[in-house]
XYZ file of C-alpha atoms in Angstrom:
575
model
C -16.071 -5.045 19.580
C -18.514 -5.090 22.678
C -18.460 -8.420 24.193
C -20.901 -9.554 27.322
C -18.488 -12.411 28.047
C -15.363 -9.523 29.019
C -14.746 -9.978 32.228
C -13.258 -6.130 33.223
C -13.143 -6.913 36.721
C -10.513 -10.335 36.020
C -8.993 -8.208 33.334
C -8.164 -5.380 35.181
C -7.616 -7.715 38.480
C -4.953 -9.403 36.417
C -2.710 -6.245 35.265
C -2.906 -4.805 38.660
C -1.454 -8.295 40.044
C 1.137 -8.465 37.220
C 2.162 -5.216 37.816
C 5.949 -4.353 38.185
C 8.052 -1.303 37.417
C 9.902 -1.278 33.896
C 13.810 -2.204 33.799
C 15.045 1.422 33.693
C 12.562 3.115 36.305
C 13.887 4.267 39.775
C 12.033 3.913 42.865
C 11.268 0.422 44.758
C 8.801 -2.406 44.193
C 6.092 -1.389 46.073
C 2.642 -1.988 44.239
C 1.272 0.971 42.451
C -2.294 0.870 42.366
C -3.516 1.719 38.823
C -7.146 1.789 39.306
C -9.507 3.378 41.585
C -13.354 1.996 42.983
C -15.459 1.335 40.183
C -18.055 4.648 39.389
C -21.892 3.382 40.431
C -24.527 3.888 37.759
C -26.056 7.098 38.812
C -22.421 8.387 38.705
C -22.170 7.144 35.273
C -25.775 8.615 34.373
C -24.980 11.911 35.793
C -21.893 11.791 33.464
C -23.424 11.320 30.414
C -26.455 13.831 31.226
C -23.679 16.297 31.805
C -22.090 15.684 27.835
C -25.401 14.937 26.546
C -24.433 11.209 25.145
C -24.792 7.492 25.945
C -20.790 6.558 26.558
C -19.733 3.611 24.162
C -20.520 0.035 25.847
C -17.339 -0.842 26.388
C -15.395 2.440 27.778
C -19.236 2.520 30.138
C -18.330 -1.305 31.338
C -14.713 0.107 32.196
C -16.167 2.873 34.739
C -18.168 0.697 36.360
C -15.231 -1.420 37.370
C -12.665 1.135 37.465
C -12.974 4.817 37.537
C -10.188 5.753 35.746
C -6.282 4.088 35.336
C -2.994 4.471 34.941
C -1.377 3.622 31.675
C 2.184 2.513 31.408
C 4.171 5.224 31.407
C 5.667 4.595 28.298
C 2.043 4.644 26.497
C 2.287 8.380 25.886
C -1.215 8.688 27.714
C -0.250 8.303 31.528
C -3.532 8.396 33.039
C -7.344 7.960 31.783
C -9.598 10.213 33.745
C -12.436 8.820 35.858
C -16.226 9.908 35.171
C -15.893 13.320 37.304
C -12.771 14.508 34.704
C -13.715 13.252 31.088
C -15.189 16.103 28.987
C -15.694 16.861 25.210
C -11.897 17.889 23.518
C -13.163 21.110 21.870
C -10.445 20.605 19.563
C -8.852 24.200 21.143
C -4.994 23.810 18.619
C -7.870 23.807 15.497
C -6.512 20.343 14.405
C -9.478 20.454 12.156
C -9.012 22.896 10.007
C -5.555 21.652 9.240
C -6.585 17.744 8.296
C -9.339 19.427 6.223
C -7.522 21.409 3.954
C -5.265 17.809 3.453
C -8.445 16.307 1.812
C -8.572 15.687 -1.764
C -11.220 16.101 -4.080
C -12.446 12.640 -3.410
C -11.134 11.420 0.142
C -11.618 8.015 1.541
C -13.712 7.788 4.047
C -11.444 7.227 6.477
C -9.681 10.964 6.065
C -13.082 12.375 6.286
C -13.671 10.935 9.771
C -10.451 11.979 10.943
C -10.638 15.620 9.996
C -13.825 15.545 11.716
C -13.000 13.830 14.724
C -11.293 16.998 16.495
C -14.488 18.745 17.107
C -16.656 15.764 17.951
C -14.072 13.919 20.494
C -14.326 13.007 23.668
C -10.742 13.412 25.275
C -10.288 10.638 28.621
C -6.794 11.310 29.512
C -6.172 13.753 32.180
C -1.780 12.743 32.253
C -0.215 12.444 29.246
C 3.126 13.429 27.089
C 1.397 16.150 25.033
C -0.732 13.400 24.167
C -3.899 12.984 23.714
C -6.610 10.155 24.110
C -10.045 10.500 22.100
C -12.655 8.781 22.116
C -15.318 9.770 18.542
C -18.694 9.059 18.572
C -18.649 10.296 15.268
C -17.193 6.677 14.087
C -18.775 4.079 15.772
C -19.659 0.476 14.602
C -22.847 -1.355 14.621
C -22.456 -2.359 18.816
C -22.461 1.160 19.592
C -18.536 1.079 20.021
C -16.878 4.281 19.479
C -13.240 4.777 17.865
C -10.476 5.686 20.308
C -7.668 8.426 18.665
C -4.103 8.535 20.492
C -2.685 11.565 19.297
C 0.941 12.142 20.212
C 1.697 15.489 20.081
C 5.121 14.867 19.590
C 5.672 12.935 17.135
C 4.873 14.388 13.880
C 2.585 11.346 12.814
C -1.297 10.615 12.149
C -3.195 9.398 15.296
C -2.789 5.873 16.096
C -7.257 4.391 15.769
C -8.498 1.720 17.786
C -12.104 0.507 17.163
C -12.958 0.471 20.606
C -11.993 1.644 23.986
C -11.370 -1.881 24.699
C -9.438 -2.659 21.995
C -7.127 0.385 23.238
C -6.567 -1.240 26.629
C -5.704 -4.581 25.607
C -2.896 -3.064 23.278
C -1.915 -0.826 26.167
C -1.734 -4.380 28.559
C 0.168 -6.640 26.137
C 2.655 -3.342 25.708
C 2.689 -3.412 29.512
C 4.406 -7.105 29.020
C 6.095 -6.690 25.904
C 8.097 -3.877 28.014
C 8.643 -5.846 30.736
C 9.324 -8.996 28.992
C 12.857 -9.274 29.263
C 13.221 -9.198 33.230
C 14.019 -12.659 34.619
C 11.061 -12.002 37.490
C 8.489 -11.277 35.090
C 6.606 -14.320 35.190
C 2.907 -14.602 35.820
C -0.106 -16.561 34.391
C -0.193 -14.871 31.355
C 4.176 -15.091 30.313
C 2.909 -18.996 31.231
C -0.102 -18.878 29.089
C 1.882 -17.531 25.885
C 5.320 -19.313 26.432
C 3.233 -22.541 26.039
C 1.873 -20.921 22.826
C 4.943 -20.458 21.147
C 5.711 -23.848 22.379
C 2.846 -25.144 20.655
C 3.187 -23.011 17.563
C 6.879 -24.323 17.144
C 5.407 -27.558 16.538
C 2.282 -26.835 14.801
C 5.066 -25.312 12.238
C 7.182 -28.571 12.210
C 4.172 -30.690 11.170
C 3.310 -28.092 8.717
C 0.789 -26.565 10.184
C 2.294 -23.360 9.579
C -1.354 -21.504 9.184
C -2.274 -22.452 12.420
C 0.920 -20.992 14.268
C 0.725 -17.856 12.920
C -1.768 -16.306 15.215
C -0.584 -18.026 18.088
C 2.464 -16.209 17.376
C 1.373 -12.847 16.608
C -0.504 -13.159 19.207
C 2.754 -13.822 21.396
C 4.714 -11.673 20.152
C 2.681 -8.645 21.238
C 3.659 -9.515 24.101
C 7.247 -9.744 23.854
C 7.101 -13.011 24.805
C 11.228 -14.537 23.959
C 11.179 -16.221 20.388
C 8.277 -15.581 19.403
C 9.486 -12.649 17.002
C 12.419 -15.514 15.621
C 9.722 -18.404 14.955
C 7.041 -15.942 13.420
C 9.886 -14.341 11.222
C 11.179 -17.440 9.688
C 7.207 -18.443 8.419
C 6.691 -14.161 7.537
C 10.434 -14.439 5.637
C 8.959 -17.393 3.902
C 6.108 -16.394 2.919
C 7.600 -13.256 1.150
C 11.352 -14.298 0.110
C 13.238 -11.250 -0.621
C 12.694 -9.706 2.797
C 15.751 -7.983 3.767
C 18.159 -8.781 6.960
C 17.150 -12.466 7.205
C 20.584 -13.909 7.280
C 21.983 -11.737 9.804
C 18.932 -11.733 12.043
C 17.935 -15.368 11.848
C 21.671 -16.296 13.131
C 21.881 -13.935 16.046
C 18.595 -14.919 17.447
C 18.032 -18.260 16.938
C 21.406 -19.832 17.556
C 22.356 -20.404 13.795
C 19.222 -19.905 11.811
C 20.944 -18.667 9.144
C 22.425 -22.127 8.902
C 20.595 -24.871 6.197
C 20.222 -27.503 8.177
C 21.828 -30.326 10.051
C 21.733 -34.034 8.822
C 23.808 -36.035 6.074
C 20.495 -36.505 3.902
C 19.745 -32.434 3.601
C 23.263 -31.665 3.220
C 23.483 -33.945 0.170
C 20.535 -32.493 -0.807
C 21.730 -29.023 -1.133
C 25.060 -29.581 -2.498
C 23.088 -31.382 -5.583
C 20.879 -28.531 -5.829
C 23.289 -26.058 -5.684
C 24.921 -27.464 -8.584
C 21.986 -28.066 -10.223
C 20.536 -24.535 -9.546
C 24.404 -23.210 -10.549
C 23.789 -24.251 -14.200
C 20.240 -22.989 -14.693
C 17.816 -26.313 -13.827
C 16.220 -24.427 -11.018
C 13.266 -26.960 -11.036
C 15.327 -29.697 -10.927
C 17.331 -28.092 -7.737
C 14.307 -27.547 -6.224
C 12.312 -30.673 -6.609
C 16.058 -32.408 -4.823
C 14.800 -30.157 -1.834
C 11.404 -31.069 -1.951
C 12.417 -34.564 -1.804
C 14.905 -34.051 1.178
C 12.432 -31.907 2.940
C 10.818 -34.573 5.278
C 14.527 -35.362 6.598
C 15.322 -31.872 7.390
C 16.563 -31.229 10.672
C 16.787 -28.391 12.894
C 20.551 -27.585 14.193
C 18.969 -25.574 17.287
C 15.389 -25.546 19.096
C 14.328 -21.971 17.544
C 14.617 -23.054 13.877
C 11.813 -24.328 12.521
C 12.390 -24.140 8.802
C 15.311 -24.543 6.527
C 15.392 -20.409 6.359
C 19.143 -20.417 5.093
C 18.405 -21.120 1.985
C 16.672 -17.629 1.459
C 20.320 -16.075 2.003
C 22.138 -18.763 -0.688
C 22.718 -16.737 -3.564
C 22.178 -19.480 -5.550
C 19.583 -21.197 -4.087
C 17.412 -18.256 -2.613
C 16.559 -16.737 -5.633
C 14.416 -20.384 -6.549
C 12.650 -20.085 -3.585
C 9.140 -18.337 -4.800
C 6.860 -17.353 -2.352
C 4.871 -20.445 -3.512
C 7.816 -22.616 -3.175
C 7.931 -20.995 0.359
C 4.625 -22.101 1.417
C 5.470 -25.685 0.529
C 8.699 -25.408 2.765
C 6.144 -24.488 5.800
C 3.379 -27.329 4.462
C 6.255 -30.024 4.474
C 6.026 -32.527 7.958
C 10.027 -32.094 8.457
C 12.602 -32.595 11.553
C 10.802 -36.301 12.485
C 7.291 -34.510 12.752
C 4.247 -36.469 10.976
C 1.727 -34.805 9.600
C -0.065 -34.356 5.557
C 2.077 -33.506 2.527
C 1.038 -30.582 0.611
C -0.002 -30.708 -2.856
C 3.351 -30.327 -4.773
C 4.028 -26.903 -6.674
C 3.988 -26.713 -10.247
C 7.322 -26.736 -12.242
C 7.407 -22.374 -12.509
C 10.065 -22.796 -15.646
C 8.214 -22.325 -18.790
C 8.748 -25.111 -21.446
C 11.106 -24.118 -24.796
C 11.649 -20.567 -25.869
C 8.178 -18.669 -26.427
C 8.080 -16.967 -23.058
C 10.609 -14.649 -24.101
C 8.081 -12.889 -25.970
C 6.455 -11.849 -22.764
C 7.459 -8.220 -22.661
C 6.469 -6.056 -19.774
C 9.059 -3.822 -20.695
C 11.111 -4.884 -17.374
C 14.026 -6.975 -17.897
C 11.736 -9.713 -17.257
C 11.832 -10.986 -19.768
C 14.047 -9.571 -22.803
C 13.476 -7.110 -25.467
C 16.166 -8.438 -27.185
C 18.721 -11.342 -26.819
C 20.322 -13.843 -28.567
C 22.126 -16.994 -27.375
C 24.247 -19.945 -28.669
C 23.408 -23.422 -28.073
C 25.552 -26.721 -28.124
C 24.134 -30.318 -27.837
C 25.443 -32.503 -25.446
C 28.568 -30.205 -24.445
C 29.750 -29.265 -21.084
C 28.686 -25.992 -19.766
C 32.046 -25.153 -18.406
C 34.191 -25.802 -22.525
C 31.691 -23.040 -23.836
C 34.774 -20.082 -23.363
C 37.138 -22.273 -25.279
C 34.957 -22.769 -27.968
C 33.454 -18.979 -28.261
C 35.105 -17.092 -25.362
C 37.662 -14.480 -26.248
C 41.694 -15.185 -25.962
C 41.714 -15.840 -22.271
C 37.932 -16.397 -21.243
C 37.166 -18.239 -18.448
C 33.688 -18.478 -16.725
C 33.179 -16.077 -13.097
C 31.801 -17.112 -10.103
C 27.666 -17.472 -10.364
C 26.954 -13.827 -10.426
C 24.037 -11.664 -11.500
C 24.261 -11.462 -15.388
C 22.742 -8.298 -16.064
C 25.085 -6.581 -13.650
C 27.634 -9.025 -15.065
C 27.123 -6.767 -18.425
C 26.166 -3.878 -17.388
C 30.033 -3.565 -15.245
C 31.838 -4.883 -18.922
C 34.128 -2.475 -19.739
C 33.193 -1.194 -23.388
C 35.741 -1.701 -26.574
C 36.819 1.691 -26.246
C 37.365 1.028 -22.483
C 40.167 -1.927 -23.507
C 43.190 -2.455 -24.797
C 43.515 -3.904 -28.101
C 39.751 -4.394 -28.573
C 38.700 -2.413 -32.029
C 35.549 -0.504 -31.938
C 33.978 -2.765 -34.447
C 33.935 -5.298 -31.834
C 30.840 -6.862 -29.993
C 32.115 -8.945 -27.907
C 29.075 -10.315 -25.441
C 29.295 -10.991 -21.558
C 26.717 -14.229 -21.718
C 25.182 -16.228 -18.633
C 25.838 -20.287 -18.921
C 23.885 -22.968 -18.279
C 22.257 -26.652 -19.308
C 18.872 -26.808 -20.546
C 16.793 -29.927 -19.444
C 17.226 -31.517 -22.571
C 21.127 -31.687 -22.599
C 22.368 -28.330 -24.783
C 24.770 -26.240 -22.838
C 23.589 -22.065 -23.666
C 25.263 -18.524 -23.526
C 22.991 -15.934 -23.626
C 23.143 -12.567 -23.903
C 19.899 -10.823 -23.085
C 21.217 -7.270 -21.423
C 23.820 -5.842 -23.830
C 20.710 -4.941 -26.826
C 22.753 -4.601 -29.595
C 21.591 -4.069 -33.277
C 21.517 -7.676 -35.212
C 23.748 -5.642 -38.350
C 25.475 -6.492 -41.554
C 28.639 -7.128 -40.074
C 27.056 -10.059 -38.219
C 29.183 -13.184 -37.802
C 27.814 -16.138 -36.140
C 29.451 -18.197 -33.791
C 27.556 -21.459 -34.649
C 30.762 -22.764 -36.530
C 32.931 -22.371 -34.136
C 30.892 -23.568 -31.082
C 30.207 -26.507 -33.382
C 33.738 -28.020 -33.171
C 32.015 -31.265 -31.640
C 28.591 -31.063 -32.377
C 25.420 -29.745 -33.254
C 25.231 -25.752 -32.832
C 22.331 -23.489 -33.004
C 22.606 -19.399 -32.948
C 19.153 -17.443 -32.477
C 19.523 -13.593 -32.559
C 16.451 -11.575 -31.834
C 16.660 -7.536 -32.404
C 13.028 -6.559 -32.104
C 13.359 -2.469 -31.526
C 12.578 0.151 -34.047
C 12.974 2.469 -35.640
C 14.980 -0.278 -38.067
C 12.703 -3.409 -38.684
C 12.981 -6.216 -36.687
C 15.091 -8.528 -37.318
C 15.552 -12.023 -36.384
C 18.753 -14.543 -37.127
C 18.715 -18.112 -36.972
C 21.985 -20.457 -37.908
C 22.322 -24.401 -37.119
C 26.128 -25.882 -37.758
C 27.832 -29.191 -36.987
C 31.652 -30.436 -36.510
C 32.215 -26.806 -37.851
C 30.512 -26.318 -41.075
C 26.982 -24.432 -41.261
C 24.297 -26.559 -41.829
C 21.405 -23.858 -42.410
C 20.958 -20.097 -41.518
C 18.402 -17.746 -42.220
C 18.060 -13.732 -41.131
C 14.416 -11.588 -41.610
C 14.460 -8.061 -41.398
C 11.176 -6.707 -41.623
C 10.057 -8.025 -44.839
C 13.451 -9.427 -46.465
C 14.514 -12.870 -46.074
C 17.618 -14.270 -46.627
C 18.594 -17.496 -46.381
C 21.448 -20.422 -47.266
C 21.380 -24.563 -46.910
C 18.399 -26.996 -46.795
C 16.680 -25.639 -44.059
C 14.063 -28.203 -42.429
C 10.606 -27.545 -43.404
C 9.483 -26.412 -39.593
C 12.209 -23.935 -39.798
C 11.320 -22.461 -43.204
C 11.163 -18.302 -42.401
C 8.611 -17.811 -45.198
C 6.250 -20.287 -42.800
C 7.470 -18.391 -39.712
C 7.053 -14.977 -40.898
C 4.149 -13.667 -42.338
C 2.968 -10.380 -44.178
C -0.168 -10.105 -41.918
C 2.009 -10.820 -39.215
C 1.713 -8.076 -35.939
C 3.917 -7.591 -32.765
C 5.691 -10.750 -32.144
C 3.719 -13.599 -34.250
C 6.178 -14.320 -35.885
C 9.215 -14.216 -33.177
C 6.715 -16.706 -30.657
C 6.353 -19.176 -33.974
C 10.243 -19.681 -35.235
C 10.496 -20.053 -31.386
C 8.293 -22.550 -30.553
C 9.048 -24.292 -34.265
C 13.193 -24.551 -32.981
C 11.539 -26.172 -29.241
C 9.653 -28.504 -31.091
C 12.093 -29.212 -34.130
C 15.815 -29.059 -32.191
C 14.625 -29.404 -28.243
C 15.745 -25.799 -27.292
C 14.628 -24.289 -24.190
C 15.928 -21.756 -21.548
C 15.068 -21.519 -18.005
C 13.748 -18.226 -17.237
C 13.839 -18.154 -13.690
C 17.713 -18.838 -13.827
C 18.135 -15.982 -15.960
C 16.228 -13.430 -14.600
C 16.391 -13.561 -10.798
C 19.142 -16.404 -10.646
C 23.026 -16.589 -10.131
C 24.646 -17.945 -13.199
C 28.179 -18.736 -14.750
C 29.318 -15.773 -16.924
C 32.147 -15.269 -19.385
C 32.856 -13.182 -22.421
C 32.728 -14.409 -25.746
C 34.384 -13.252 -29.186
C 33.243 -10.819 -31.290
C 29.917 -11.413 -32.794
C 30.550 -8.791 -35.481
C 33.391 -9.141 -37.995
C 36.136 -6.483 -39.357
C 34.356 -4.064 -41.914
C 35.115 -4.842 -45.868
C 36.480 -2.540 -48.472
C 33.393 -0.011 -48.951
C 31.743 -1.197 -45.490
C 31.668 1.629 -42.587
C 30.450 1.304 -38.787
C 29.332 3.639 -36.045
C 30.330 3.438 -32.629
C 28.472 6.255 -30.331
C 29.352 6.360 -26.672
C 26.875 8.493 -24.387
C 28.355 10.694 -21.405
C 26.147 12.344 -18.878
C 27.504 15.877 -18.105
C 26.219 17.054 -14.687
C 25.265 21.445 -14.791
């Protein structure tokens, strides 16, 4: 951290000139004078004779130009001691002996120093708030630097480390103006200096340049300089989608940032993917926003990115954290610059990524889903949907089915009864889905698949995948058209049943083989019905989008004469 070309005397020149009391302190405006003559070298000498060490370079370079200073007074340390008051700490409240018994059986390295640090310390401050400032030659880098400790007494919390005594007064200054930044006479070089930073990180952004910005803009912001906190949000918020309190912030501070956009291009652009992201297609939504990105334009000066689309519930679940660094690559709001490299389509391609099982809900132990070709998404309840069924608002569909009241929950709904809450979509090849991958029941004997009747117009597949144990897995495939089955066949474990001519590709005996282990055989009758029929499902839609839901008929039929069911319901009983 030592530096020959830091200038203490202009450093310290400049915060005594800057100087000005905080918004809520009493007294006038005279000037406060926060230094004092620098200490001459055989002052400095006789100091370190008297503690028996070289001081650090920088904290040494300090004296020499000032001997001692005030700190703000909301820095916890008030005033740093000049070379006539510093001494060794002593560590007299045995802070030691405390962080030492915290140590593990293998601490980092880190801890160790810390624990340590009580008894070595040099303490500077001589004003304070039961704080402390220490400086530890026991950690020092390779210029001779040595770490400086604030320890608030107060507050319950680990000493804040600096890696220098330099680096401690620098944070201390741009906390000076960050506290002071909102009074309308604060102005001075420096406000000038970083205003025209976040000035020219606001368009470094818009020609994205985003990479570029960002430490102009950290670097303004730590000094409370206006905006700078709203522009270096929007890239951070980007960069990591998900971040809570976007929406909210983003429209308070930057005069509507949790708007999309302004222009008649963009907002045509985001109606189309909305509808497309609505129904599933979230690569297709989001390559109609990649497209309209160039023509975005910003409804107020502090927006530079289309950030509203983070807090669409149907749009800011697409938006990856990949997909988030092209939004800050993109040239947009009539700034030129280079186009980044476009991102890869994230959707897998057919059906064999669902088994990919982390164990999360991403993606599914178990599901199973309908498929019709050609239909509209929206005539799926009238063909399968219970007496009634009409699809909900885009919604989460786990929660979707996890809120279903069960058949014992509703009227005239027999036990027997699975009836399914499914998500809805298009696939990219034309087939309109419901899929059920959250309710997990078991495939059983009482299965009756809806393939007929979603077939009233068309082709229509049923796939039915029950992998858990202890009963053997089981896996259920049935194709019918203009309601008659075409082909079916079910595998549990090791028996096969089947009925019709079923297409060579599909043939379970191919499929499902005796050697078979984990889910071989699953991953090859799914990527045998993408290749054969053109099935697919977009994963991202269905398990971190907003889709259609509605519930469908039962999937199980009445039991037969010598045919029995189960129906367990499990209550948690609090002691």
């Amino acid at each position: 951290m030592s530096d020959a070309s830091f200038d203490w005397r202009e450093f310290l020149g400049r915060w005594q000139d800057e100087w000005v009391p905080r918004a809520d302190e009493d007294g006038g405006e005279a000037a406060v004078p926060l230094g004092a003559p620098g200490a001459d070298e055989t002052a400095i000498v006789a100091a370190e004779e008297r503690l028996g060490r070289r001081l650090p370079p920088s904290y040494r370079e300090f004296l020499a130009v000032s001997d001692g200073w005030q700190v703000d007074q909301s820095a916890a340390i008030y005033r740093l001691g000049g070379v006539a008051d510093v001494d060794w700490f002593g560590d007299p409240h045995d802070m030691a002996s405390l962080y030492e018994e915290n140590l593990d059986d293998d601490p980092r390295e880190e801890d160790v120093l810390l624990a340590g640090m009580w008894r070595r310390a040099l303490r500077l401050d001589t004003e304070s708030d039961a704080s402390y400032a220490l400086l530890d030659p026991g950690d020092s880098d390779a210029d001779g630097e040595w770490a400086l400790y604030v320890y608030k007494g107060w507050s319950g919390e680990m000493p804040d480390r600096y890696p220098s005594f330099r680096a401690y007064m620098e944070t201390v200054y741009r906390a000076f103006h960050a506290d002071r930044a909102e009074r309308p006479d604060f102005v001075n070089a420096t406000t000038r200096v970083q205003d025209a930073r976040v000035e020219e990180a606001r368009r470094l952004s818009l020609r994205g340049r985003y990479e570029e910005a960002l430490p102009l803009l950290d670097e303004a912001r730590s000094f409370g300089r206006p905006w700078s906190g709203v522009l270096l949000d929007q890239v951070r918020h980007l960069l990591a989608p998900g971040s809570e309190g976007l929406a909210a912030r983003g429209s308070a501070t930057a005069g509507g940032a949790g708007a999309q956009g302004e222009g008649e291009h963009w907002d045509r652009a985001v109606a189309e993917a909305r509808e497309a992201a609505r129904w599933g297609p979230n690569d297709a939504a989001w390559r109609v926003l990649r497209d309209a990105l160039p023509r975005w334009e910003a409804p107020g000066p502090w927006l530079i990115a289309p950030v509203g689309l983070l807090a669409d519930p149907l749009l800011g679940p697409m938006i990856t954290p990949e997909r988030g660094r092209e939004i800050l690559a993109t040239p947009r709001a009539g700034e030129s610059g280079s186009a980044p490299e476009p991102v890869p389509d994230l959707d897998p391609p057919g059906l064999a990524w669902l088994t990919d099982r982390p164990g999360n809900r991403e993606p599914f132990d178990g599901y199973r889903c309908v498929w019709v070709e050609g239909a509209d998404p929206a005539r799926l309840p009238s063909l399968i949907g219970e007496d009634g069924a009409g699809l909900s608002e885009p919604t989460d569909p786990l929660r979707a089915s996890w809120r279903a009241p069960k058949p014992h929950e509703r009227e005239g709904v027999e036990l027997w009864e699975d009836r399914a809450v499914v998500a809805v979509g298009r696939t990219g090849e034309g087939w309109a889905f419901a899929f059920d991958g959250y309710s997990h029941p078991s495939l059983s004997t009482l299965f009756r698949s809806p393939a007929v009747d979603a077939s009233a117009s068309g082709r229509a597949v049923v796939v039915w995948c029950d992998p858990r144990r202890p009963t053997p897995e089981a896996f259920h495939l049935s194709v019918a058209e203009h309601g008659e089955e075409l082909y079916s066949f079910t595998v549990r474990g090791t028996e096969i049943q089947r009925s019709g001519a079923l297409p060579e590709a599909l043939d379970p005996a191919r499929l499902f083989r005796p050697e078979d282990s984990g889910t071989d055989g699953e991953r090859r009758a799914l990527q045998a019905l993408h290749t054969t029929l053109g099935l697919s499902l977009p994963r991202l839609a269905l398990t971190r989008g907003r889709l259609h839901t509605f519930t469908t008929r039962s999937w199980t039929r009445a039991p037969g004469a010598g045919e029995g069911y189960a129906y367990l319901t499990f209550v948690r009983h609090r002691p």
